[in-house]
């Protein structure tokens, strides 16, 4: 995290972002609102300064607590599946670097509730003063993602940014009828991206998409 430097998003950064957006479009991302959000968020600011010159390559980078900031394509792909609409109330499991979180907020979600189980990452998120001021609709929580946030449920959309060994039943309960959940499911080296639609009668429709690789979704909190 670049807390030791002033926020700086210059012409070079914006040019690199434009190239990244063109790359994502070529790879099949078709939702222009998602591409616009990615074009507006300075990814380099969520990384250590050593990665600045390569921050807009389509690759993952390490962050604190042995976690990663996902490939931009993965971020765009999950976000596109989630179909964020203005006014949505969103739950994100796995805050990480808060890059994905700010993308959700930039798309016009009314509220983004995000849970991080790693105490070190949760504490570092407090240092992102620029983005916390720009997106006051983001609410940060330290907790167990498998439990969700029942006090704030139901949610229009739920996004899981870690490899889940199964679909957490408590998260399904917290999804509003008519809502969508996007979750990478399965253990091992690769996970299948799944989108779950909760029907008005409570039944579920599951759609399977491409395979990705995520860090594992773990239960409990890591102090």
PDB file of N, CA and C in Angstrom, residues 15-88:
ATOM      1  N   UNK A  15      -2.778   6.811 -19.323  1.00  0.00           N
ATOM      2  CA  UNK A  15      -2.498   6.169 -20.602  1.00  0.00           C
ATOM      3  C   UNK A  15      -2.373   4.665 -20.462  1.00  0.00           C
ATOM      4  N   UNK A  16      -1.701   4.221 -19.415  1.00  0.00           N
ATOM      5  CA  UNK A  16      -1.580   2.782 -19.163  1.00  0.00           C
ATOM      6  C   UNK A  16      -2.937   2.152 -18.876  1.00  0.00           C
ATOM      7  N   UNK A  17      -3.798   2.900 -18.180  1.00  0.00           N
ATOM      8  CA  UNK A  17      -5.150   2.381 -17.898  1.00  0.00           C
ATOM      9  C   UNK A  17      -5.955   2.228 -19.179  1.00  0.00           C
ATOM     10  N   UNK A  18      -5.788   3.184 -20.069  1.00  0.00           N
ATOM     11  CA  UNK A  18      -6.503   3.100 -21.352  1.00  0.00           C
ATOM     12  C   UNK A  18      -6.072   1.851 -22.115  1.00  0.00           C
ATOM     13  N   UNK A  19      -4.780   1.551 -22.120  1.00  0.00           N
ATOM     14  CA  UNK A  19      -4.287   0.342 -22.778  1.00  0.00           C
ATOM     15  C   UNK A  19      -4.855  -0.897 -22.104  1.00  0.00           C
ATOM     16  N   UNK A  20      -4.914  -0.892 -20.764  1.00  0.00           N
ATOM     17  CA  UNK A  20      -5.485  -2.018 -20.030  1.00  0.00           C
ATOM     18  C   UNK A  20      -6.950  -2.232 -20.408  1.00  0.00           C
ATOM     19  N   UNK A  21      -7.707  -1.156 -20.456  1.00  0.00           N
ATOM     20  CA  UNK A  21      -9.129  -1.263 -20.812  1.00  0.00           C
ATOM     21  C   UNK A  21      -9.286  -1.840 -22.211  1.00  0.00           C
ATOM     22  N   UNK A  22      -8.459  -1.403 -23.154  1.00  0.00           N
ATOM     23  CA  UNK A  22      -8.519  -1.952 -24.508  1.00  0.00           C
ATOM     24  C   UNK A  22      -8.202  -3.453 -24.501  1.00  0.00           C
ATOM     25  N   UNK A  23      -7.241  -3.846 -23.664  1.00  0.00           N
ATOM     26  CA  UNK A  23      -6.895  -5.264 -23.535  1.00  0.00           C
ATOM     27  C   UNK A  23      -8.067  -6.070 -22.999  1.00  0.00           C
ATOM     28  N   UNK A  24      -8.734  -5.539 -21.986  1.00  0.00           N
ATOM     29  CA  UNK A  24      -9.881  -6.238 -21.391  1.00  0.00           C
ATOM     30  C   UNK A  24     -11.028  -6.353 -22.401  1.00  0.00           C
ATOM     31  N   UNK A  25     -11.209  -5.314 -23.182  1.00  0.00           N
ATOM     32  CA  UNK A  25     -12.248  -5.352 -24.213  1.00  0.00           C
ATOM     33  C   UNK A  25     -11.921  -6.433 -25.245  1.00  0.00           C
ATOM     34  N   UNK A  26     -10.658  -6.521 -25.628  1.00  0.00           N
ATOM     35  CA  UNK A  26     -10.232  -7.544 -26.588  1.00  0.00           C
ATOM     36  C   UNK A  26     -10.394  -8.950 -26.030  1.00  0.00           C
ATOM     37  N   UNK A  27     -10.303  -9.095 -24.692  1.00  0.00           N
ATOM     38  CA  UNK A  27     -10.439 -10.404 -24.053  1.00  0.00           C
ATOM     39  C   UNK A  27     -11.892 -10.792 -23.814  1.00  0.00           C
ATOM     40  N   UNK A  28     -12.833  -9.912 -24.180  1.00  0.00           N
ATOM     41  CA  UNK A  28     -14.234 -10.295 -24.126  1.00  0.00           C
ATOM     42  C   UNK A  28     -15.092  -9.574 -23.112  1.00  0.00           C
ATOM     43  N   UNK A  29     -14.536  -8.591 -22.406  1.00  0.00           N
ATOM     44  CA  UNK A  29     -15.364  -7.796 -21.488  1.00  0.00           C
ATOM     45  C   UNK A  29     -16.164  -6.805 -22.324  1.00  0.00           C
ATOM     46  N   UNK A  30     -17.479  -6.907 -22.237  1.00  0.00           N
ATOM     47  CA  UNK A  30     -18.351  -6.121 -23.110  1.00  0.00           C
ATOM     48  C   UNK A  30     -19.129  -5.031 -22.386  1.00  0.00           C
ATOM     49  N   UNK A  31     -19.168  -5.091 -21.059  1.00  0.00           N
ATOM     50  CA  UNK A  31     -19.933  -4.107 -20.289  1.00  0.00           C
ATOM     51  C   UNK A  31     -19.115  -2.821 -20.198  1.00  0.00           C
ATOM     52  N   UNK A  32     -19.537  -1.821 -20.938  1.00  0.00           N
ATOM     53  CA  UNK A  32     -18.768  -0.573 -20.994  1.00  0.00           C
ATOM     54  C   UNK A  32     -18.793   0.173 -19.659  1.00  0.00           C
ATOM     55  N   UNK A  33     -19.825  -0.025 -18.848  1.00  0.00           N
ATOM     56  CA  UNK A  33     -19.841   0.628 -17.539  1.00  0.00           C
ATOM     57  C   UNK A  33     -18.746   0.046 -16.639  1.00  0.00           C
ATOM     58  N   UNK A  34     -18.503  -1.248 -16.755  1.00  0.00           N
ATOM     59  CA  UNK A  34     -17.417  -1.885 -15.998  1.00  0.00           C
ATOM     60  C   UNK A  34     -16.072  -1.366 -16.491  1.00  0.00           C
ATOM     61  N   UNK A  35     -15.909  -1.289 -17.805  1.00  0.00           N
ATOM     62  CA  UNK A  35     -14.653  -0.787 -18.372  1.00  0.00           C
ATOM     63  C   UNK A  35     -14.421   0.670 -17.985  1.00  0.00           C
ATOM     64  N   UNK A  36     -15.484   1.460 -17.943  1.00  0.00           N
ATOM     65  CA  UNK A  36     -15.358   2.860 -17.535  1.00  0.00           C
ATOM     66  C   UNK A  36     -14.909   2.954 -16.076  1.00  0.00           C
ATOM     67  N   UNK A  37     -15.453   2.085 -15.230  1.00  0.00           N
ATOM     68  CA  UNK A  37     -15.066   2.092 -13.817  1.00  0.00           C
ATOM     69  C   UNK A  37     -13.597   1.738 -13.657  1.00  0.00           C
ATOM     70  N   UNK A  38     -13.154   0.714 -14.382  1.00  0.00           N
ATOM     71  CA  UNK A  38     -11.740   0.323 -14.318  1.00  0.00           C
ATOM     72  C   UNK A  38     -10.849   1.442 -14.842  1.00  0.00           C
ATOM     73  N   UNK A  39     -11.326   2.142 -15.849  1.00  0.00           N
ATOM     74  CA  UNK A  39     -10.562   3.260 -16.407  1.00  0.00           C
ATOM     75  C   UNK A  39     -10.463   4.430 -15.432  1.00  0.00           C
ATOM     76  N   UNK A  40     -11.392   4.491 -14.483  1.00  0.00           N
ATOM     77  CA  UNK A  40     -11.424   5.630 -13.560  1.00  0.00           C
ATOM     78  C   UNK A  40     -10.674   5.380 -12.252  1.00  0.00           C
ATOM     79  N   UNK A  41     -10.322   4.119 -11.973  1.00  0.00           N
ATOM     80  CA  UNK A  41      -9.707   3.774 -10.694  1.00  0.00           C
ATOM     81  C   UNK A  41      -8.208   3.526 -10.881  1.00  0.00           C
ATOM     82  N   UNK A  42      -7.343   4.274 -10.204  1.00  0.00           N
ATOM     83  CA  UNK A  42      -5.890   4.114 -10.346  1.00  0.00           C
ATOM     84  C   UNK A  42      -5.364   2.878  -9.622  1.00  0.00           C
ATOM     85  N   UNK A  43      -5.224   1.789 -10.350  1.00  0.00           N
ATOM     86  CA  UNK A  43      -4.800   0.525  -9.741  1.00  0.00           C
ATOM     87  C   UNK A  43      -3.419   0.630  -9.089  1.00  0.00           C
ATOM     88  N   UNK A  44      -2.549   1.462  -9.629  1.00  0.00           N
ATOM     89  CA  UNK A  44      -1.195   1.555  -9.085  1.00  0.00           C
ATOM     90  C   UNK A  44      -1.180   2.018  -7.634  1.00  0.00           C
ATOM     91  N   UNK A  45      -2.231   2.722  -7.225  1.00  0.00           N
ATOM     92  CA  UNK A  45      -2.247   3.244  -5.871  1.00  0.00           C
ATOM     93  C   UNK A  45      -2.514   2.160  -4.820  1.00  0.00           C
ATOM     94  N   UNK A  46      -2.967   1.007  -5.273  1.00  0.00           N
ATOM     95  CA  UNK A  46      -3.259  -0.093  -4.358  1.00  0.00           C
ATOM     96  C   UNK A  46      -2.076  -1.053  -4.227  1.00  0.00           C
ATOM     97  N   UNK A  47      -0.963  -0.707  -4.872  1.00  0.00           N
ATOM     98  CA  UNK A  47       0.214  -1.570  -4.899  1.00  0.00           C
ATOM     99  C   UNK A  47       1.424  -0.843  -4.333  1.00  0.00           C
ATOM    100  N   UNK A  48       2.414  -1.603  -3.949  1.00  0.00           N
ATOM    101  CA  UNK A  48       3.673  -1.004  -3.532  1.00  0.00           C
ATOM    102  C   UNK A  48       4.285  -0.247  -4.709  1.00  0.00           C
ATOM    103  N   UNK A  49       5.023   0.802  -4.410  1.00  0.00           N
ATOM    104  CA  UNK A  49       5.581   1.660  -5.459  1.00  0.00           C
ATOM    105  C   UNK A  49       6.494   0.902  -6.422  1.00  0.00           C
ATOM    106  N   UNK A  50       7.074  -0.201  -5.967  1.00  0.00           N
ATOM    107  CA  UNK A  50       7.959  -0.992  -6.832  1.00  0.00           C
ATOM    108  C   UNK A  50       7.223  -1.571  -8.036  1.00  0.00           C
ATOM    109  N   UNK A  51       5.902  -1.716  -7.927  1.00  0.00           N
ATOM    110  CA  UNK A  51       5.103  -2.300  -9.007  1.00  0.00           C
ATOM    111  C   UNK A  51       4.488  -1.236  -9.923  1.00  0.00           C
ATOM    112  N   UNK A  52       4.790   0.036  -9.686  1.00  0.00           N
ATOM    113  CA  UNK A  52       4.057   1.098 -10.385  1.00  0.00           C
ATOM    114  C   UNK A  52       4.139   0.987 -11.899  1.00  0.00           C
ATOM    115  N   UNK A  53       5.308   0.688 -12.441  1.00  0.00           N
ATOM    116  CA  UNK A  53       5.467   0.659 -13.891  1.00  0.00           C
ATOM    117  C   UNK A  53       4.769  -0.526 -14.544  1.00  0.00           C
ATOM    118  N   UNK A  54       4.432  -1.528 -13.756  1.00  0.00           N
ATOM    119  CA  UNK A  54       3.750  -2.702 -14.315  1.00  0.00           C
ATOM    120  C   UNK A  54       2.367  -2.900 -13.699  1.00  0.00           C
ATOM    121  N   UNK A  55       1.871  -1.880 -13.017  1.00  0.00           N
ATOM    122  CA  UNK A  55       0.604  -1.995 -12.291  1.00  0.00           C
ATOM    123  C   UNK A  55      -0.582  -2.255 -13.201  1.00  0.00           C
ATOM    124  N   UNK A  56      -0.462  -1.869 -14.481  1.00  0.00           N
ATOM    125  CA  UNK A  56      -1.593  -2.011 -15.394  1.00  0.00           C
ATOM    126  C   UNK A  56      -1.436  -3.177 -16.355  1.00  0.00           C
ATOM    127  N   UNK A  57      -0.504  -4.061 -16.068  1.00  0.00           N
ATOM    128  CA  UNK A  57      -0.458  -5.335 -16.775  1.00  0.00           C
ATOM    129  C   UNK A  57      -1.564  -6.232 -16.238  1.00  0.00           C
ATOM    130  N   UNK A  58      -2.036  -7.138 -17.072  1.00  0.00           N
ATOM    131  CA  UNK A  58      -3.105  -8.036 -16.655  1.00  0.00           C
ATOM    132  C   UNK A  58      -2.519  -9.192 -15.844  1.00  0.00           C
ATOM    133  N   UNK A  59      -2.154  -8.893 -14.602  1.00  0.00           N
ATOM    134  CA  UNK A  59      -1.553  -9.886 -13.740  1.00  0.00           C
ATOM    135  C   UNK A  59      -1.883  -9.570 -12.289  1.00  0.00           C
ATOM    136  N   UNK A  60      -1.780 -10.603 -11.457  1.00  0.00           N
ATOM    137  CA  UNK A  60      -1.984 -10.428 -10.021  1.00  0.00           C
ATOM    138  C   UNK A  60      -0.680  -9.968  -9.381  1.00  0.00           C
ATOM    139  N   UNK A  61      -0.796  -9.296  -8.240  1.00  0.00           N
ATOM    140  CA  UNK A  61       0.372  -8.861  -7.486  1.00  0.00           C
ATOM    141  C   UNK A  61       0.170  -9.194  -6.008  1.00  0.00           C
ATOM    142  N   UNK A  62       1.273  -9.425  -5.299  1.00  0.00           N
ATOM    143  CA  UNK A  62       1.139  -9.704  -3.872  1.00  0.00           C
ATOM    144  C   UNK A  62       0.797  -8.446  -3.080  1.00  0.00           C
ATOM    145  N   UNK A  63      -0.020  -8.629  -2.033  1.00  0.00           N
ATOM    146  CA  UNK A  63      -0.276  -7.576  -1.068  1.00  0.00           C
ATOM    147  C   UNK A  63       0.004  -8.169   0.317  1.00  0.00           C
ATOM    148  N   UNK A  64      -0.365  -7.491   1.348  1.00  0.00           N
ATOM    149  CA  UNK A  64      -0.069  -7.956   2.703  1.00  0.00           C
ATOM    150  C   UNK A  64      -0.797  -9.250   3.038  1.00  0.00           C
ATOM    151  N   UNK A  65      -0.326  -9.903   4.111  1.00  0.00           N
ATOM    152  CA  UNK A  65      -0.962 -11.097   4.667  1.00  0.00           C
ATOM    153  C   UNK A  65      -1.000 -12.257   3.672  1.00  0.00           C
ATOM    154  N   UNK A  66      -0.006 -12.315   2.775  1.00  0.00           N
ATOM    155  CA  UNK A  66       0.091 -13.397   1.788  1.00  0.00           C
ATOM    156  C   UNK A  66      -1.132 -13.474   0.873  1.00  0.00           C
ATOM    157  N   UNK A  67      -1.763 -12.343   0.626  1.00  0.00           N
ATOM    158  CA  UNK A  67      -2.907 -12.272  -0.270  1.00  0.00           C
ATOM    159  C   UNK A  67      -2.475 -11.624  -1.581  1.00  0.00           C
ATOM    160  N   UNK A  68      -3.404 -11.499  -2.513  1.00  0.00           N
ATOM    161  CA  UNK A  68      -3.082 -10.907  -3.818  1.00  0.00           C
ATOM    162  C   UNK A  68      -4.160  -9.924  -4.249  1.00  0.00           C
ATOM    163  N   UNK A  69      -3.779  -9.001  -5.109  1.00  0.00           N
ATOM    164  CA  UNK A  69      -4.746  -8.196  -5.850  1.00  0.00           C
ATOM    165  C   UNK A  69      -4.959  -8.921  -7.170  1.00  0.00           C
ATOM    166  N   UNK A  70      -6.197  -9.206  -7.506  1.00  0.00           N
ATOM    167  CA  UNK A  70      -6.517 -10.067  -8.645  1.00  0.00           C
ATOM    168  C   UNK A  70      -6.125  -9.440  -9.981  1.00  0.00           C
ATOM    169  N   UNK A  71      -6.008 -10.312 -10.998  1.00  0.00           N
ATOM    170  CA  UNK A  71      -5.834  -9.837 -12.368  1.00  0.00           C
ATOM    171  C   UNK A  71      -6.967  -8.853 -12.703  1.00  0.00           C
ATOM    172  N   UNK A  72      -6.691  -7.787 -13.421  1.00  0.00           N
ATOM    173  CA  UNK A  72      -7.772  -6.899 -13.858  1.00  0.00           C
ATOM    174  C   UNK A  72      -8.860  -7.632 -14.642  1.00  0.00           C
ATOM    175  N   UNK A  73      -8.475  -8.635 -15.425  1.00  0.00           N
ATOM    176  CA  UNK A  73      -9.485  -9.392 -16.162  1.00  0.00           C
ATOM    177  C   UNK A  73     -10.425 -10.115 -15.208  1.00  0.00           C
ATOM    178  N   UNK A  74      -9.888 -10.672 -14.133  1.00  0.00           N
ATOM    179  CA  UNK A  74     -10.719 -11.356 -13.144  1.00  0.00           C
ATOM    180  C   UNK A  74     -11.680 -10.372 -12.487  1.00  0.00           C
ATOM    181  N   UNK A  75     -11.170  -9.210 -12.122  1.00  0.00           N
ATOM    182  CA  UNK A  75     -12.010  -8.175 -11.519  1.00  0.00           C
ATOM    183  C   UNK A  75     -13.135  -7.775 -12.473  1.00  0.00           C
ATOM    184  N   UNK A  76     -12.778  -7.526 -13.729  1.00  0.00           N
ATOM    185  CA  UNK A  76     -13.772  -7.123 -14.721  1.00  0.00           C
ATOM    186  C   UNK A  76     -14.784  -8.232 -14.969  1.00  0.00           C
ATOM    187  N   UNK A  77     -14.323  -9.468 -15.041  1.00  0.00           N
ATOM    188  CA  UNK A  77     -15.187 -10.608 -15.332  1.00  0.00           C
ATOM    189  C   UNK A  77     -16.216 -10.798 -14.224  1.00  0.00           C
ATOM    190  N   UNK A  78     -15.746 -10.821 -12.975  1.00  0.00           N
ATOM    191  CA  UNK A  78     -16.682 -10.984 -11.854  1.00  0.00           C
ATOM    192  C   UNK A  78     -17.673  -9.826 -11.795  1.00  0.00           C
ATOM    193  N   UNK A  79     -17.164  -8.622 -11.991  1.00  0.00           N
ATOM    194  CA  UNK A  79     -18.024  -7.444 -11.895  1.00  0.00           C
ATOM    195  C   UNK A  79     -19.071  -7.445 -12.999  1.00  0.00           C
ATOM    196  N   UNK A  80     -18.676  -7.845 -14.192  1.00  0.00           N
ATOM    197  CA  UNK A  80     -19.631  -7.920 -15.295  1.00  0.00           C
ATOM    198  C   UNK A  80     -20.739  -8.927 -15.001  1.00  0.00           C
ATOM    199  N   UNK A  81     -20.382 -10.080 -14.446  1.00  0.00           N
ATOM    200  CA  UNK A  81     -21.387 -11.085 -14.102  1.00  0.00           C
ATOM    201  C   UNK A  81     -22.352 -10.584 -13.030  1.00  0.00           C
ATOM    202  N   UNK A  82     -21.865  -9.718 -12.160  1.00  0.00           N
ATOM    203  CA  UNK A  82     -22.668  -9.261 -11.027  1.00  0.00           C
ATOM    204  C   UNK A  82     -23.751  -8.266 -11.434  1.00  0.00           C
ATOM    205  N   UNK A  83     -23.563  -7.595 -12.565  1.00  0.00           N
ATOM    206  CA  UNK A  83     -24.575  -6.685 -13.114  1.00  0.00           C
ATOM    207  C   UNK A  83     -25.003  -5.615 -12.102  1.00  0.00           C
ATOM    208  N   UNK A  84     -24.042  -4.869 -11.611  1.00  0.00           N
ATOM    209  CA  UNK A  84     -24.326  -3.814 -10.639  1.00  0.00           C
ATOM    210  C   UNK A  84     -25.207  -2.743 -11.271  1.00  0.00           C
ATOM    211  N   UNK A  85     -26.239  -2.363 -10.534  1.00  0.00           N
ATOM    212  CA  UNK A  85     -27.120  -1.275 -10.948  1.00  0.00           C
ATOM    213  C   UNK A  85     -27.059  -0.168  -9.903  1.00  0.00           C
ATOM    214  N   UNK A  86     -27.293   1.058 -10.354  1.00  0.00           N
ATOM    215  CA  UNK A  86     -27.274   2.177  -9.421  1.00  0.00           C
ATOM    216  C   UNK A  86     -28.313   1.944  -8.325  1.00  0.00           C
ATOM    217  N   UNK A  87     -27.890   2.150  -7.093  1.00  0.00           N
ATOM    218  CA  UNK A  87     -28.786   1.950  -5.966  1.00  0.00           C
ATOM    219  C   UNK A  87     -28.690   0.578  -5.340  1.00  0.00           C
ATOM    220  N   UNK A  88     -27.894  -0.332  -5.923  1.00  0.00           N
ATOM    221  CA  UNK A  88     -27.754  -1.677  -5.356  1.00  0.00           C
ATOM    222  C   UNK A  88     -27.078  -1.633  -3.991  1.00  0.00           C
TER     223      UNK A  88
END
